[in-house]
mmCIF file with all atom_site columns, C-alpha atoms in Angstrom:
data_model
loop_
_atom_site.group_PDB
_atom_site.id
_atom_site.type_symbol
_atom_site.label_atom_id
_atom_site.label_alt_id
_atom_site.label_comp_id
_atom_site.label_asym_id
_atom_site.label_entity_id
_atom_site.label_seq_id
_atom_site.pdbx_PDB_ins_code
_atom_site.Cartn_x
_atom_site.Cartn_y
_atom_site.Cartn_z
_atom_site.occupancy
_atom_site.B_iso_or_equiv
_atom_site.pdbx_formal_charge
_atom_site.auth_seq_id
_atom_site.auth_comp_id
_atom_site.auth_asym_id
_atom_site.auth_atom_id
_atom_site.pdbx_PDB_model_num
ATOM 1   C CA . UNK Y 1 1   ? 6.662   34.134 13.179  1.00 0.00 ? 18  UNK Y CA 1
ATOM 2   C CA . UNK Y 1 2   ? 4.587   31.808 15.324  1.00 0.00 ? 19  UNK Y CA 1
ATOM 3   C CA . UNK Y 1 3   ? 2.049   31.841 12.392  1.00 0.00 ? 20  UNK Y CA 1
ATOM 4   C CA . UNK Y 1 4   ? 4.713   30.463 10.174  1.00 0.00 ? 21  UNK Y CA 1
ATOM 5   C CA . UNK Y 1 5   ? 5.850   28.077 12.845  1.00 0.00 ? 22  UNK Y CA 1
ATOM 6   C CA . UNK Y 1 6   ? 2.168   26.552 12.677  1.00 0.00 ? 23  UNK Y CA 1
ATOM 7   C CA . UNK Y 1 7   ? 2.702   25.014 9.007   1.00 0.00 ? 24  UNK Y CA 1
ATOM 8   C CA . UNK Y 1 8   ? 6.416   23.996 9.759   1.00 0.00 ? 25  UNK Y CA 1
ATOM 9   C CA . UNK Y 1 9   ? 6.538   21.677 12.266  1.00 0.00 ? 26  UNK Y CA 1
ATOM 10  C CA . UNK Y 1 10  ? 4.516   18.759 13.315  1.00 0.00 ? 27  UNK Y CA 1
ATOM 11  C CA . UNK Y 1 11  ? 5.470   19.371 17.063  1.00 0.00 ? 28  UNK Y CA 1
ATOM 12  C CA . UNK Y 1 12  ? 3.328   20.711 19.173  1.00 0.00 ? 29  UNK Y CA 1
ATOM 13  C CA . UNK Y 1 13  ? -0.545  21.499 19.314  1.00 0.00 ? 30  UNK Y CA 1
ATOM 14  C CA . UNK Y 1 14  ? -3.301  24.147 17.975  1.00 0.00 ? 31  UNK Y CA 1
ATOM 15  C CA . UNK Y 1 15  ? -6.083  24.970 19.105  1.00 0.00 ? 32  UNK Y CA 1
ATOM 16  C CA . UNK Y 1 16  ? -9.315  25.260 17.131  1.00 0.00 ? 33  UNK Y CA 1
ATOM 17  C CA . UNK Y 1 17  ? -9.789  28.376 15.861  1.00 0.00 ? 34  UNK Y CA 1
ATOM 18  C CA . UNK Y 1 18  ? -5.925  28.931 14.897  1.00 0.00 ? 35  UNK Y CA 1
ATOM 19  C CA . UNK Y 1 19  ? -6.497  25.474 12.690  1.00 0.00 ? 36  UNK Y CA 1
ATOM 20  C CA . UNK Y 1 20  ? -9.557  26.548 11.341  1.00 0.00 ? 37  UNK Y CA 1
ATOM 21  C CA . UNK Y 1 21  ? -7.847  29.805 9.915   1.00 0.00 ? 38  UNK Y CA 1
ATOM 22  C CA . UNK Y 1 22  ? -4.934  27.646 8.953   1.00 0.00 ? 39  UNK Y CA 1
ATOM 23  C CA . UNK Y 1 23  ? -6.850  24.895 6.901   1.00 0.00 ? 40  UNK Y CA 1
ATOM 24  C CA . UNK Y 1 24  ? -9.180  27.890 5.376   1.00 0.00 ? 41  UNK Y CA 1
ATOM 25  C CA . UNK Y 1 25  ? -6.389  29.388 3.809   1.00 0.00 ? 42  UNK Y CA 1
ATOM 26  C CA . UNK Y 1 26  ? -4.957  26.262 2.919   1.00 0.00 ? 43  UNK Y CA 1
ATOM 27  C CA . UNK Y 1 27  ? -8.103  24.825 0.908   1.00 0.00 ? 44  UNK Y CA 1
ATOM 28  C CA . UNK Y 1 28  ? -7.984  28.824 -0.494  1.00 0.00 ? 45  UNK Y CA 1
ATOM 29  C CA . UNK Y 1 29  ? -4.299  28.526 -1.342  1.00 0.00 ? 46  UNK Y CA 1
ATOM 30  C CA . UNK Y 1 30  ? -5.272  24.733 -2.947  1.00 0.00 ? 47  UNK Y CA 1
ATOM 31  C CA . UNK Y 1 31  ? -8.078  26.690 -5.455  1.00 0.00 ? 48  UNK Y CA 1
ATOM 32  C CA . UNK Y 1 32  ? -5.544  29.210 -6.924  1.00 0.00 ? 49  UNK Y CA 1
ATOM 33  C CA . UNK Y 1 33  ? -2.714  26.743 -7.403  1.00 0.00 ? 50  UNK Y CA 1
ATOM 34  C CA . UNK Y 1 34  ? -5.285  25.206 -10.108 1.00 0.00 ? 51  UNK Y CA 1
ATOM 35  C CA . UNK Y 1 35  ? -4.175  28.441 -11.977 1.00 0.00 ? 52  UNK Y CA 1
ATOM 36  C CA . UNK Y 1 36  ? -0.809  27.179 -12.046 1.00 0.00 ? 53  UNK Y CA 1
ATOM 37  C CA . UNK Y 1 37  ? -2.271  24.407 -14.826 1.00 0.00 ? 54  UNK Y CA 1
ATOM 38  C CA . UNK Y 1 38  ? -3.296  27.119 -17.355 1.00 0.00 ? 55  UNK Y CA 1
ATOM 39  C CA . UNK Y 1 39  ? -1.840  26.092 -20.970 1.00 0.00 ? 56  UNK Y CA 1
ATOM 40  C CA . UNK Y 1 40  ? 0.458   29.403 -20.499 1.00 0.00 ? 57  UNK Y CA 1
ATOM 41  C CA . UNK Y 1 41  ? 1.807   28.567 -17.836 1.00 0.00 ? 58  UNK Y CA 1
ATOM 42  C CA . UNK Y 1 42  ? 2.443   24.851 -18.451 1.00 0.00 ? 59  UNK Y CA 1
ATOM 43  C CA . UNK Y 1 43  ? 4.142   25.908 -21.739 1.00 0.00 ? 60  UNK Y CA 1
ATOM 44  C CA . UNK Y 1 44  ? 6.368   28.394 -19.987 1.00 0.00 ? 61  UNK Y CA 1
ATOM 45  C CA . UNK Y 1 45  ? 7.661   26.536 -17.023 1.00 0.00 ? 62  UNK Y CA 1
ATOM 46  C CA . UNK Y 1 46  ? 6.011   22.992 -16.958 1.00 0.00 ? 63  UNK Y CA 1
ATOM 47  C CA . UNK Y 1 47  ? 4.488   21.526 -14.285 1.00 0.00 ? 64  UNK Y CA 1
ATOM 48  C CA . UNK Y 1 48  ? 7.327   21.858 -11.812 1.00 0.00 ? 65  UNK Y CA 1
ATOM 49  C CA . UNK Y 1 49  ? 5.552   25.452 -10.080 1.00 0.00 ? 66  UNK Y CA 1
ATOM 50  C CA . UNK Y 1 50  ? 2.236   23.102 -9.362  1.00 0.00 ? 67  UNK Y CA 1
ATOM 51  C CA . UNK Y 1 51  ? 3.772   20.051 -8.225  1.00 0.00 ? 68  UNK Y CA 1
ATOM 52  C CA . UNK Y 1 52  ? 5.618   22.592 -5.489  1.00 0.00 ? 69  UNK Y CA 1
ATOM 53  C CA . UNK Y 1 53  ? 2.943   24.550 -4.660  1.00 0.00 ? 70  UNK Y CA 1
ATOM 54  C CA . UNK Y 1 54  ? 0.751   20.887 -4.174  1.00 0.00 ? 71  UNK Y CA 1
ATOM 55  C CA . UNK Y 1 55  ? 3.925   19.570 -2.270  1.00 0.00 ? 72  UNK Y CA 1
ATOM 56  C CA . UNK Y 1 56  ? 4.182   22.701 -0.023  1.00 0.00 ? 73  UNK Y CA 1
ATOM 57  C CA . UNK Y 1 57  ? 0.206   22.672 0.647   1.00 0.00 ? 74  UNK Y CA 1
ATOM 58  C CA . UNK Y 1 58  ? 0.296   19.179 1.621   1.00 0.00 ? 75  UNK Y CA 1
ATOM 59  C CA . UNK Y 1 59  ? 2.894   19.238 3.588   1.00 0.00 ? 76  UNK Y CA 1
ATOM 60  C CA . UNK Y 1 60  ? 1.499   22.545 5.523   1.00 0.00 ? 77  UNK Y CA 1
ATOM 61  C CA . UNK Y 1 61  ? -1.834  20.520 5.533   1.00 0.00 ? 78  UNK Y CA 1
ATOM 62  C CA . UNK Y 1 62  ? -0.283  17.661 7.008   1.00 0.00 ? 79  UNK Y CA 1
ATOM 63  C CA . UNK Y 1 63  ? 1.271   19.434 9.975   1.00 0.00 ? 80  UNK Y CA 1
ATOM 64  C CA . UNK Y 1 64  ? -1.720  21.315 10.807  1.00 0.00 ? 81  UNK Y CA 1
ATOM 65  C CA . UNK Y 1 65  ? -3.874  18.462 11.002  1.00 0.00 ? 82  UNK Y CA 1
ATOM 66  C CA . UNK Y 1 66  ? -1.246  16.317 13.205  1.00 0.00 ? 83  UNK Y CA 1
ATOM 67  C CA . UNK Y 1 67  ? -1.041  19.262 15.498  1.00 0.00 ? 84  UNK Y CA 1
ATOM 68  C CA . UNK Y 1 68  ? -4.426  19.530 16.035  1.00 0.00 ? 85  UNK Y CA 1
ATOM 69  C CA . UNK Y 1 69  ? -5.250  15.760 16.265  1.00 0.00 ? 86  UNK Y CA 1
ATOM 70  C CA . UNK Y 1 70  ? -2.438  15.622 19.020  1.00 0.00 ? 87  UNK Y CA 1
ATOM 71  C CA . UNK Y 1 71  ? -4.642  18.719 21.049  1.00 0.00 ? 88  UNK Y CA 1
ATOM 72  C CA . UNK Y 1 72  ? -7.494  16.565 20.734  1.00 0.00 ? 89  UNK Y CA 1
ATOM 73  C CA . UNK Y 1 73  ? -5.632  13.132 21.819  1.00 0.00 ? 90  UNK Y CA 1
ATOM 74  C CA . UNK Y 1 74  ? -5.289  11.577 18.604  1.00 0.00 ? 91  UNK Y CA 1
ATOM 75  C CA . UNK Y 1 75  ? -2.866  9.862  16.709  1.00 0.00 ? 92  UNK Y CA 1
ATOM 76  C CA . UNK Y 1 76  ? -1.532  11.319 13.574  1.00 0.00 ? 93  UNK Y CA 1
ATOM 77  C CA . UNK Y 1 77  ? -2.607  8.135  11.259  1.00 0.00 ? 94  UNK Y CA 1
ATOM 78  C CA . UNK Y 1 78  ? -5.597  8.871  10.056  1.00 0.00 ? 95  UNK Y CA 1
ATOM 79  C CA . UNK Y 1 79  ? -4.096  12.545 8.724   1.00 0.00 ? 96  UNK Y CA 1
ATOM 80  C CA . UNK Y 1 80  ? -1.068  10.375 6.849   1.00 0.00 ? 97  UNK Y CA 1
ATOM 81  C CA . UNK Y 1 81  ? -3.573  8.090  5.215   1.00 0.00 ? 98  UNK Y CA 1
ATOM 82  C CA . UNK Y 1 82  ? -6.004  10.835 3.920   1.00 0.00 ? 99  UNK Y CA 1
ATOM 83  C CA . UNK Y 1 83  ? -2.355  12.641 2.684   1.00 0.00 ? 100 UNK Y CA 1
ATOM 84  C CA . UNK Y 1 84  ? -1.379  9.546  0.690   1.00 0.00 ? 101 UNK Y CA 1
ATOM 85  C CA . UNK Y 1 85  ? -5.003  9.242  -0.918  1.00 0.00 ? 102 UNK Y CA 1
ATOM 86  C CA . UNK Y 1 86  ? -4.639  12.926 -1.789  1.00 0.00 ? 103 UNK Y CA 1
ATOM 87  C CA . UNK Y 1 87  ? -0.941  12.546 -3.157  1.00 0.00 ? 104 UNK Y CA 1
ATOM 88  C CA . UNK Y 1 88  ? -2.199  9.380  -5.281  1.00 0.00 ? 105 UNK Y CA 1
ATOM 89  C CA . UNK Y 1 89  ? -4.959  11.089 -6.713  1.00 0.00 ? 106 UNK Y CA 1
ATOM 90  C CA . UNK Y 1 90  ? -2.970  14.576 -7.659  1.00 0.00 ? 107 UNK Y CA 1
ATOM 91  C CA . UNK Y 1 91  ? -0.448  12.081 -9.539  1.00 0.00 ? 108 UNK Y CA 1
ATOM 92  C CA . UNK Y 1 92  ? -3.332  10.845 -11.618 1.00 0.00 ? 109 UNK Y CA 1
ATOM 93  C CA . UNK Y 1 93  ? -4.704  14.563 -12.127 1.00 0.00 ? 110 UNK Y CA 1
ATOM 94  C CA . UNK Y 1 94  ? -0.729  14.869 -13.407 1.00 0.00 ? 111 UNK Y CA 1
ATOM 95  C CA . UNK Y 1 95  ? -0.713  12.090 -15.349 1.00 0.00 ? 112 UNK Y CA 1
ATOM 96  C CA . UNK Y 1 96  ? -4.253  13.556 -17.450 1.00 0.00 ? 113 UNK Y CA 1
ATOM 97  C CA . UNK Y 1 97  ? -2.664  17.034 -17.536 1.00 0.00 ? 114 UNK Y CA 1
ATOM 98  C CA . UNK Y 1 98  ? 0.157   15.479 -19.163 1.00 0.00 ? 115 UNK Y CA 1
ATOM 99  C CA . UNK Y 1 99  ? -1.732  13.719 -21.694 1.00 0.00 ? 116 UNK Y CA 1
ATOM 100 C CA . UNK Y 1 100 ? -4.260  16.163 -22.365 1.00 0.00 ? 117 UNK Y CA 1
ATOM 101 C CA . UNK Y 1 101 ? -1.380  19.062 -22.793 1.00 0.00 ? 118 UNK Y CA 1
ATOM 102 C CA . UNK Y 1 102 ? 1.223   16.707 -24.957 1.00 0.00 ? 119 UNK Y CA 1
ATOM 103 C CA . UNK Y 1 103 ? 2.553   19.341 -27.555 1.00 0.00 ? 120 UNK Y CA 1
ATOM 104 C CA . UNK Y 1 104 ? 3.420   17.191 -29.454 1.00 0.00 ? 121 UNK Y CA 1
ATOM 105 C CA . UNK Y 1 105 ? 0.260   14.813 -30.013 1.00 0.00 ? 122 UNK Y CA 1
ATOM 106 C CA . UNK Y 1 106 ? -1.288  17.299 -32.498 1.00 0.00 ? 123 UNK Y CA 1
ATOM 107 C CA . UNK Y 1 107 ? 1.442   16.953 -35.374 1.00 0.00 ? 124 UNK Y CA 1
ATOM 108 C CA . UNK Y 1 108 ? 1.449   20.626 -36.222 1.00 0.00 ? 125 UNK Y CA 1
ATOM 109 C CA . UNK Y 1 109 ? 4.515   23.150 -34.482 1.00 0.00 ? 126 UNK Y CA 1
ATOM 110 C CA . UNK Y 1 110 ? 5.692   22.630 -31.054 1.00 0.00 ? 127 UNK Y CA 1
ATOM 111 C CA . UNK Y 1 111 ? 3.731   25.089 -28.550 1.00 0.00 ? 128 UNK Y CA 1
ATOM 112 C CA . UNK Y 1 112 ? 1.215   25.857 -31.182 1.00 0.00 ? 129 UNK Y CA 1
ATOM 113 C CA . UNK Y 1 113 ? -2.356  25.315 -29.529 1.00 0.00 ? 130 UNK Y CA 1
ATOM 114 C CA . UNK Y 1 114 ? -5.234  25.278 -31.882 1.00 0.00 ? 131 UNK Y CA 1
ATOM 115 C CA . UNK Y 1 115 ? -7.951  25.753 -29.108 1.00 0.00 ? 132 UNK Y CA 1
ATOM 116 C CA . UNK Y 1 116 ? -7.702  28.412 -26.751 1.00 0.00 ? 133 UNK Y CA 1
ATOM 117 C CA . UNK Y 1 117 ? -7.827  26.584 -23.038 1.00 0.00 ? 134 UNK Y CA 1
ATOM 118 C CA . UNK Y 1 118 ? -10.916 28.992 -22.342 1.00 0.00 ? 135 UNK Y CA 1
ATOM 119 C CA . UNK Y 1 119 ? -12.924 27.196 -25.175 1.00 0.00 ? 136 UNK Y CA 1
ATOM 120 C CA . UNK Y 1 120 ? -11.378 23.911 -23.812 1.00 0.00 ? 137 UNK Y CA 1
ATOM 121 C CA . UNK Y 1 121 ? -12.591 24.850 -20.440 1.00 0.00 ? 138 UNK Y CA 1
ATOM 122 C CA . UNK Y 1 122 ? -16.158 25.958 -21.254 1.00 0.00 ? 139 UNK Y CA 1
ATOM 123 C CA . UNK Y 1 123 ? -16.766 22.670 -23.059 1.00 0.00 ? 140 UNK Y CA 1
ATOM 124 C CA . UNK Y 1 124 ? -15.172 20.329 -20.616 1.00 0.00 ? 141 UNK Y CA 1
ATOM 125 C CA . UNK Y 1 125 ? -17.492 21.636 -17.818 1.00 0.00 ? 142 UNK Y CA 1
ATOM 126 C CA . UNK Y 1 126 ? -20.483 21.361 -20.374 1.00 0.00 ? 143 UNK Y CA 1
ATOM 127 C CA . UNK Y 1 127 ? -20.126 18.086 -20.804 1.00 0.00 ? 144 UNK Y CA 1
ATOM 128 C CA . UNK Y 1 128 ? -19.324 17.371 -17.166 1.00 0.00 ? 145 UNK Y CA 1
ATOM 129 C CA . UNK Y 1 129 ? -22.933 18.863 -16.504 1.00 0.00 ? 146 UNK Y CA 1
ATOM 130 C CA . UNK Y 1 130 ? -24.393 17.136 -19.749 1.00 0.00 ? 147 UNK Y CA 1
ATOM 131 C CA . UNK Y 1 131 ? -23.494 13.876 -18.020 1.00 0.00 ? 148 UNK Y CA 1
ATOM 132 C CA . UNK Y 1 132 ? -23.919 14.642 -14.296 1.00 0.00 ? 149 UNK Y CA 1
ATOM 133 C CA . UNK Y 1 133 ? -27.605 16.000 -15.250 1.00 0.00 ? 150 UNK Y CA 1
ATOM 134 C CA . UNK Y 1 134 ? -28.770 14.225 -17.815 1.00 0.00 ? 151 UNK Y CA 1
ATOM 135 C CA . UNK Y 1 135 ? -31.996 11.989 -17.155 1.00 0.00 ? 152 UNK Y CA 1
ATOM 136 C CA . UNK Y 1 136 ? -30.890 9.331  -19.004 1.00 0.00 ? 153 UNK Y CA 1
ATOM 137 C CA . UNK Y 1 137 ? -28.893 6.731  -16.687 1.00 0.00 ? 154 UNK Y CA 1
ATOM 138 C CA . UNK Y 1 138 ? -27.516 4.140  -19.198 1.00 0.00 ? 155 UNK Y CA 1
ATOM 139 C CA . UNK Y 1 139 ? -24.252 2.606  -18.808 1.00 0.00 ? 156 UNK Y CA 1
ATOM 140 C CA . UNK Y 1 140 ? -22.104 4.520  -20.688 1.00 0.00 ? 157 UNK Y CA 1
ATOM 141 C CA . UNK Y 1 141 ? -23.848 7.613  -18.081 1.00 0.00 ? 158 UNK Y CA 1
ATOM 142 C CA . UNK Y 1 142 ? -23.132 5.280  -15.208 1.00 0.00 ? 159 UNK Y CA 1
ATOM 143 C CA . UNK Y 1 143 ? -20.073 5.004  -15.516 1.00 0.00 ? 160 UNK Y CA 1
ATOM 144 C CA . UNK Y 1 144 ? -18.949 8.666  -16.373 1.00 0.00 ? 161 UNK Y CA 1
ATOM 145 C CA . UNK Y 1 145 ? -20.527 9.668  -13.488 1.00 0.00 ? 162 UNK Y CA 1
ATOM 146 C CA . UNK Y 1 146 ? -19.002 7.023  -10.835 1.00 0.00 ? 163 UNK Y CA 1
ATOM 147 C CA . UNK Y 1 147 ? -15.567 8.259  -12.285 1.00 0.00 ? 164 UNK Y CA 1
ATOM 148 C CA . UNK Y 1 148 ? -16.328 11.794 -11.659 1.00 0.00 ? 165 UNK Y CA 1
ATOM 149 C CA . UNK Y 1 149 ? -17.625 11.021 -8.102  1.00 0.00 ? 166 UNK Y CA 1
ATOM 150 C CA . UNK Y 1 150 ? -14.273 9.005  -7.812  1.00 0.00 ? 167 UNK Y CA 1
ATOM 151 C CA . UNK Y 1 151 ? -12.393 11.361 -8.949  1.00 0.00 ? 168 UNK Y CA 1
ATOM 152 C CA . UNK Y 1 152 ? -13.981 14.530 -6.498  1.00 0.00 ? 169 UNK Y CA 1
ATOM 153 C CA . UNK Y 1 153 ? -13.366 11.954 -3.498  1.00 0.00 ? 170 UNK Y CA 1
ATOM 154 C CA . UNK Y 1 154 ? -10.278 12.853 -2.074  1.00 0.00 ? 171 UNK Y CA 1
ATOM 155 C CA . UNK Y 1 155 ? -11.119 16.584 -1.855  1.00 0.00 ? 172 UNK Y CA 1
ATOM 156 C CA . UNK Y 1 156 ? -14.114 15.393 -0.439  1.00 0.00 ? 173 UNK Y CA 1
ATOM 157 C CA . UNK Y 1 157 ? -12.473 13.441 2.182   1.00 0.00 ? 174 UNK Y CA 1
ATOM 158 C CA . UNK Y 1 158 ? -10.090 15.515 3.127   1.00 0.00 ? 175 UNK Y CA 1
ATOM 159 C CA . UNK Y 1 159 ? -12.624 18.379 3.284   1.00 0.00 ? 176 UNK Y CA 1
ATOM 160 C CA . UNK Y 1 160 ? -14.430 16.628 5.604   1.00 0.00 ? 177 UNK Y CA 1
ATOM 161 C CA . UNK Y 1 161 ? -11.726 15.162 7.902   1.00 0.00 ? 178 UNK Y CA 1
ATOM 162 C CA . UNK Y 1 162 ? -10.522 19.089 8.241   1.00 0.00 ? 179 UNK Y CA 1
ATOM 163 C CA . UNK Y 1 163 ? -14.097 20.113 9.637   1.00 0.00 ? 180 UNK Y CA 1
ATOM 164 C CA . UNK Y 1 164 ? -13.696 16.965 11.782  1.00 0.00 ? 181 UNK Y CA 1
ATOM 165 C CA . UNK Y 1 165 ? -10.607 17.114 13.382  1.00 0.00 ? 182 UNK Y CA 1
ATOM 166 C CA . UNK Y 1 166 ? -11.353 20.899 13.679  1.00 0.00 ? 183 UNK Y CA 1
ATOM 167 C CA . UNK Y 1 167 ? -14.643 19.872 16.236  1.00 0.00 ? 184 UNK Y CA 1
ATOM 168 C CA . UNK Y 1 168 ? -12.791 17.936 17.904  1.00 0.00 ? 185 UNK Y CA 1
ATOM 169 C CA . UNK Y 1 169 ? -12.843 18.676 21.867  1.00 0.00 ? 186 UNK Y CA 1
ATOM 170 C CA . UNK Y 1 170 ? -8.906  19.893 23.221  1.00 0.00 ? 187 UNK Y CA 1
ATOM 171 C CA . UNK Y 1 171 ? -7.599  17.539 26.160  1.00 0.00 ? 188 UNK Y CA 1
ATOM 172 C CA . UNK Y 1 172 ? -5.627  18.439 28.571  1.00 0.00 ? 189 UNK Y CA 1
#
């Protein structure tokens, strides 16, 4: 129970290794959520499951993080602000799901899906690499790959803020 009471309430304070098992799961958690934006699942129950599984993992993310910057002497605002960048950015990853799933942009039969989201998948991180790699910087290249960077920088934030706060020194 006083596991559970660790993601629940922002009272209180935890020590290192307790957050460090705490965010590790979390971040674990966060990965296998993503499977909760497969086409079959989308077209079953919508987007609803991720959005409370996101919600849920924030929230427990949040808490752990204000608990342990309180056991290290710290305020709670920097945890907030890193939360809101992380919220603002998942509704943009929404908002492409949404467009990129739209049943009914391809004209034929509601649900129908001419590509399977494997084939999708494969060729979407193809070109991701075809860009990220390629030798050739022109603009077009530039600017791909200062979106993607953009668009990895709130997990990269927050990834680092979590081994941060988790070095910090306990106070008294």
């Amino acid at each position: 129970m006083n596991a559970l009471a660790s993601f629940a309430s922002p009272k209180g304070r935890i020590a290192r290794k307790p957050f460090a098992l705490g965010v590790l799961g979390l971040y674990v958690a966060g990965v296998a959520a993503q499977a909760l934006l497969l086409g079959d699942v989308i077209s079953r129950f919508g987007l609803w499951p991720f959005v409370a599984v996101q919600a849920a993992l924030i929230s427990a993310w949040l808490v752990l993080h204000i608990r342990r910057l309180r056991d290290a002497g710290e305020g709670p605002a920097a945890a907030i602000g890193i939360a809101l960048i992380y919220i603002l950015s998942l509704g943009l990853l929404l908002m492409l799901v949404v467009f990129f799933t739209n049943p009914d942009a391809g004209g034929g039969p509601v649900g129908e899906n001419p590509a399977s989201d494997a084939a999708t998948a494969t060729l979407l991180v193809v070109f991701l690499f075809a860009i990220l790699f390629k030798p050739d910087f022109g603009v077009f290249t530039t600017i791909l790959k200062g979106l993607i960077l953009i668009a990895f920088m709130p997990l990269a934030i927050s990834l680092v803020f979590s081994i941060r706060t988790g070095m910090r020194a306990s106070v008294p």
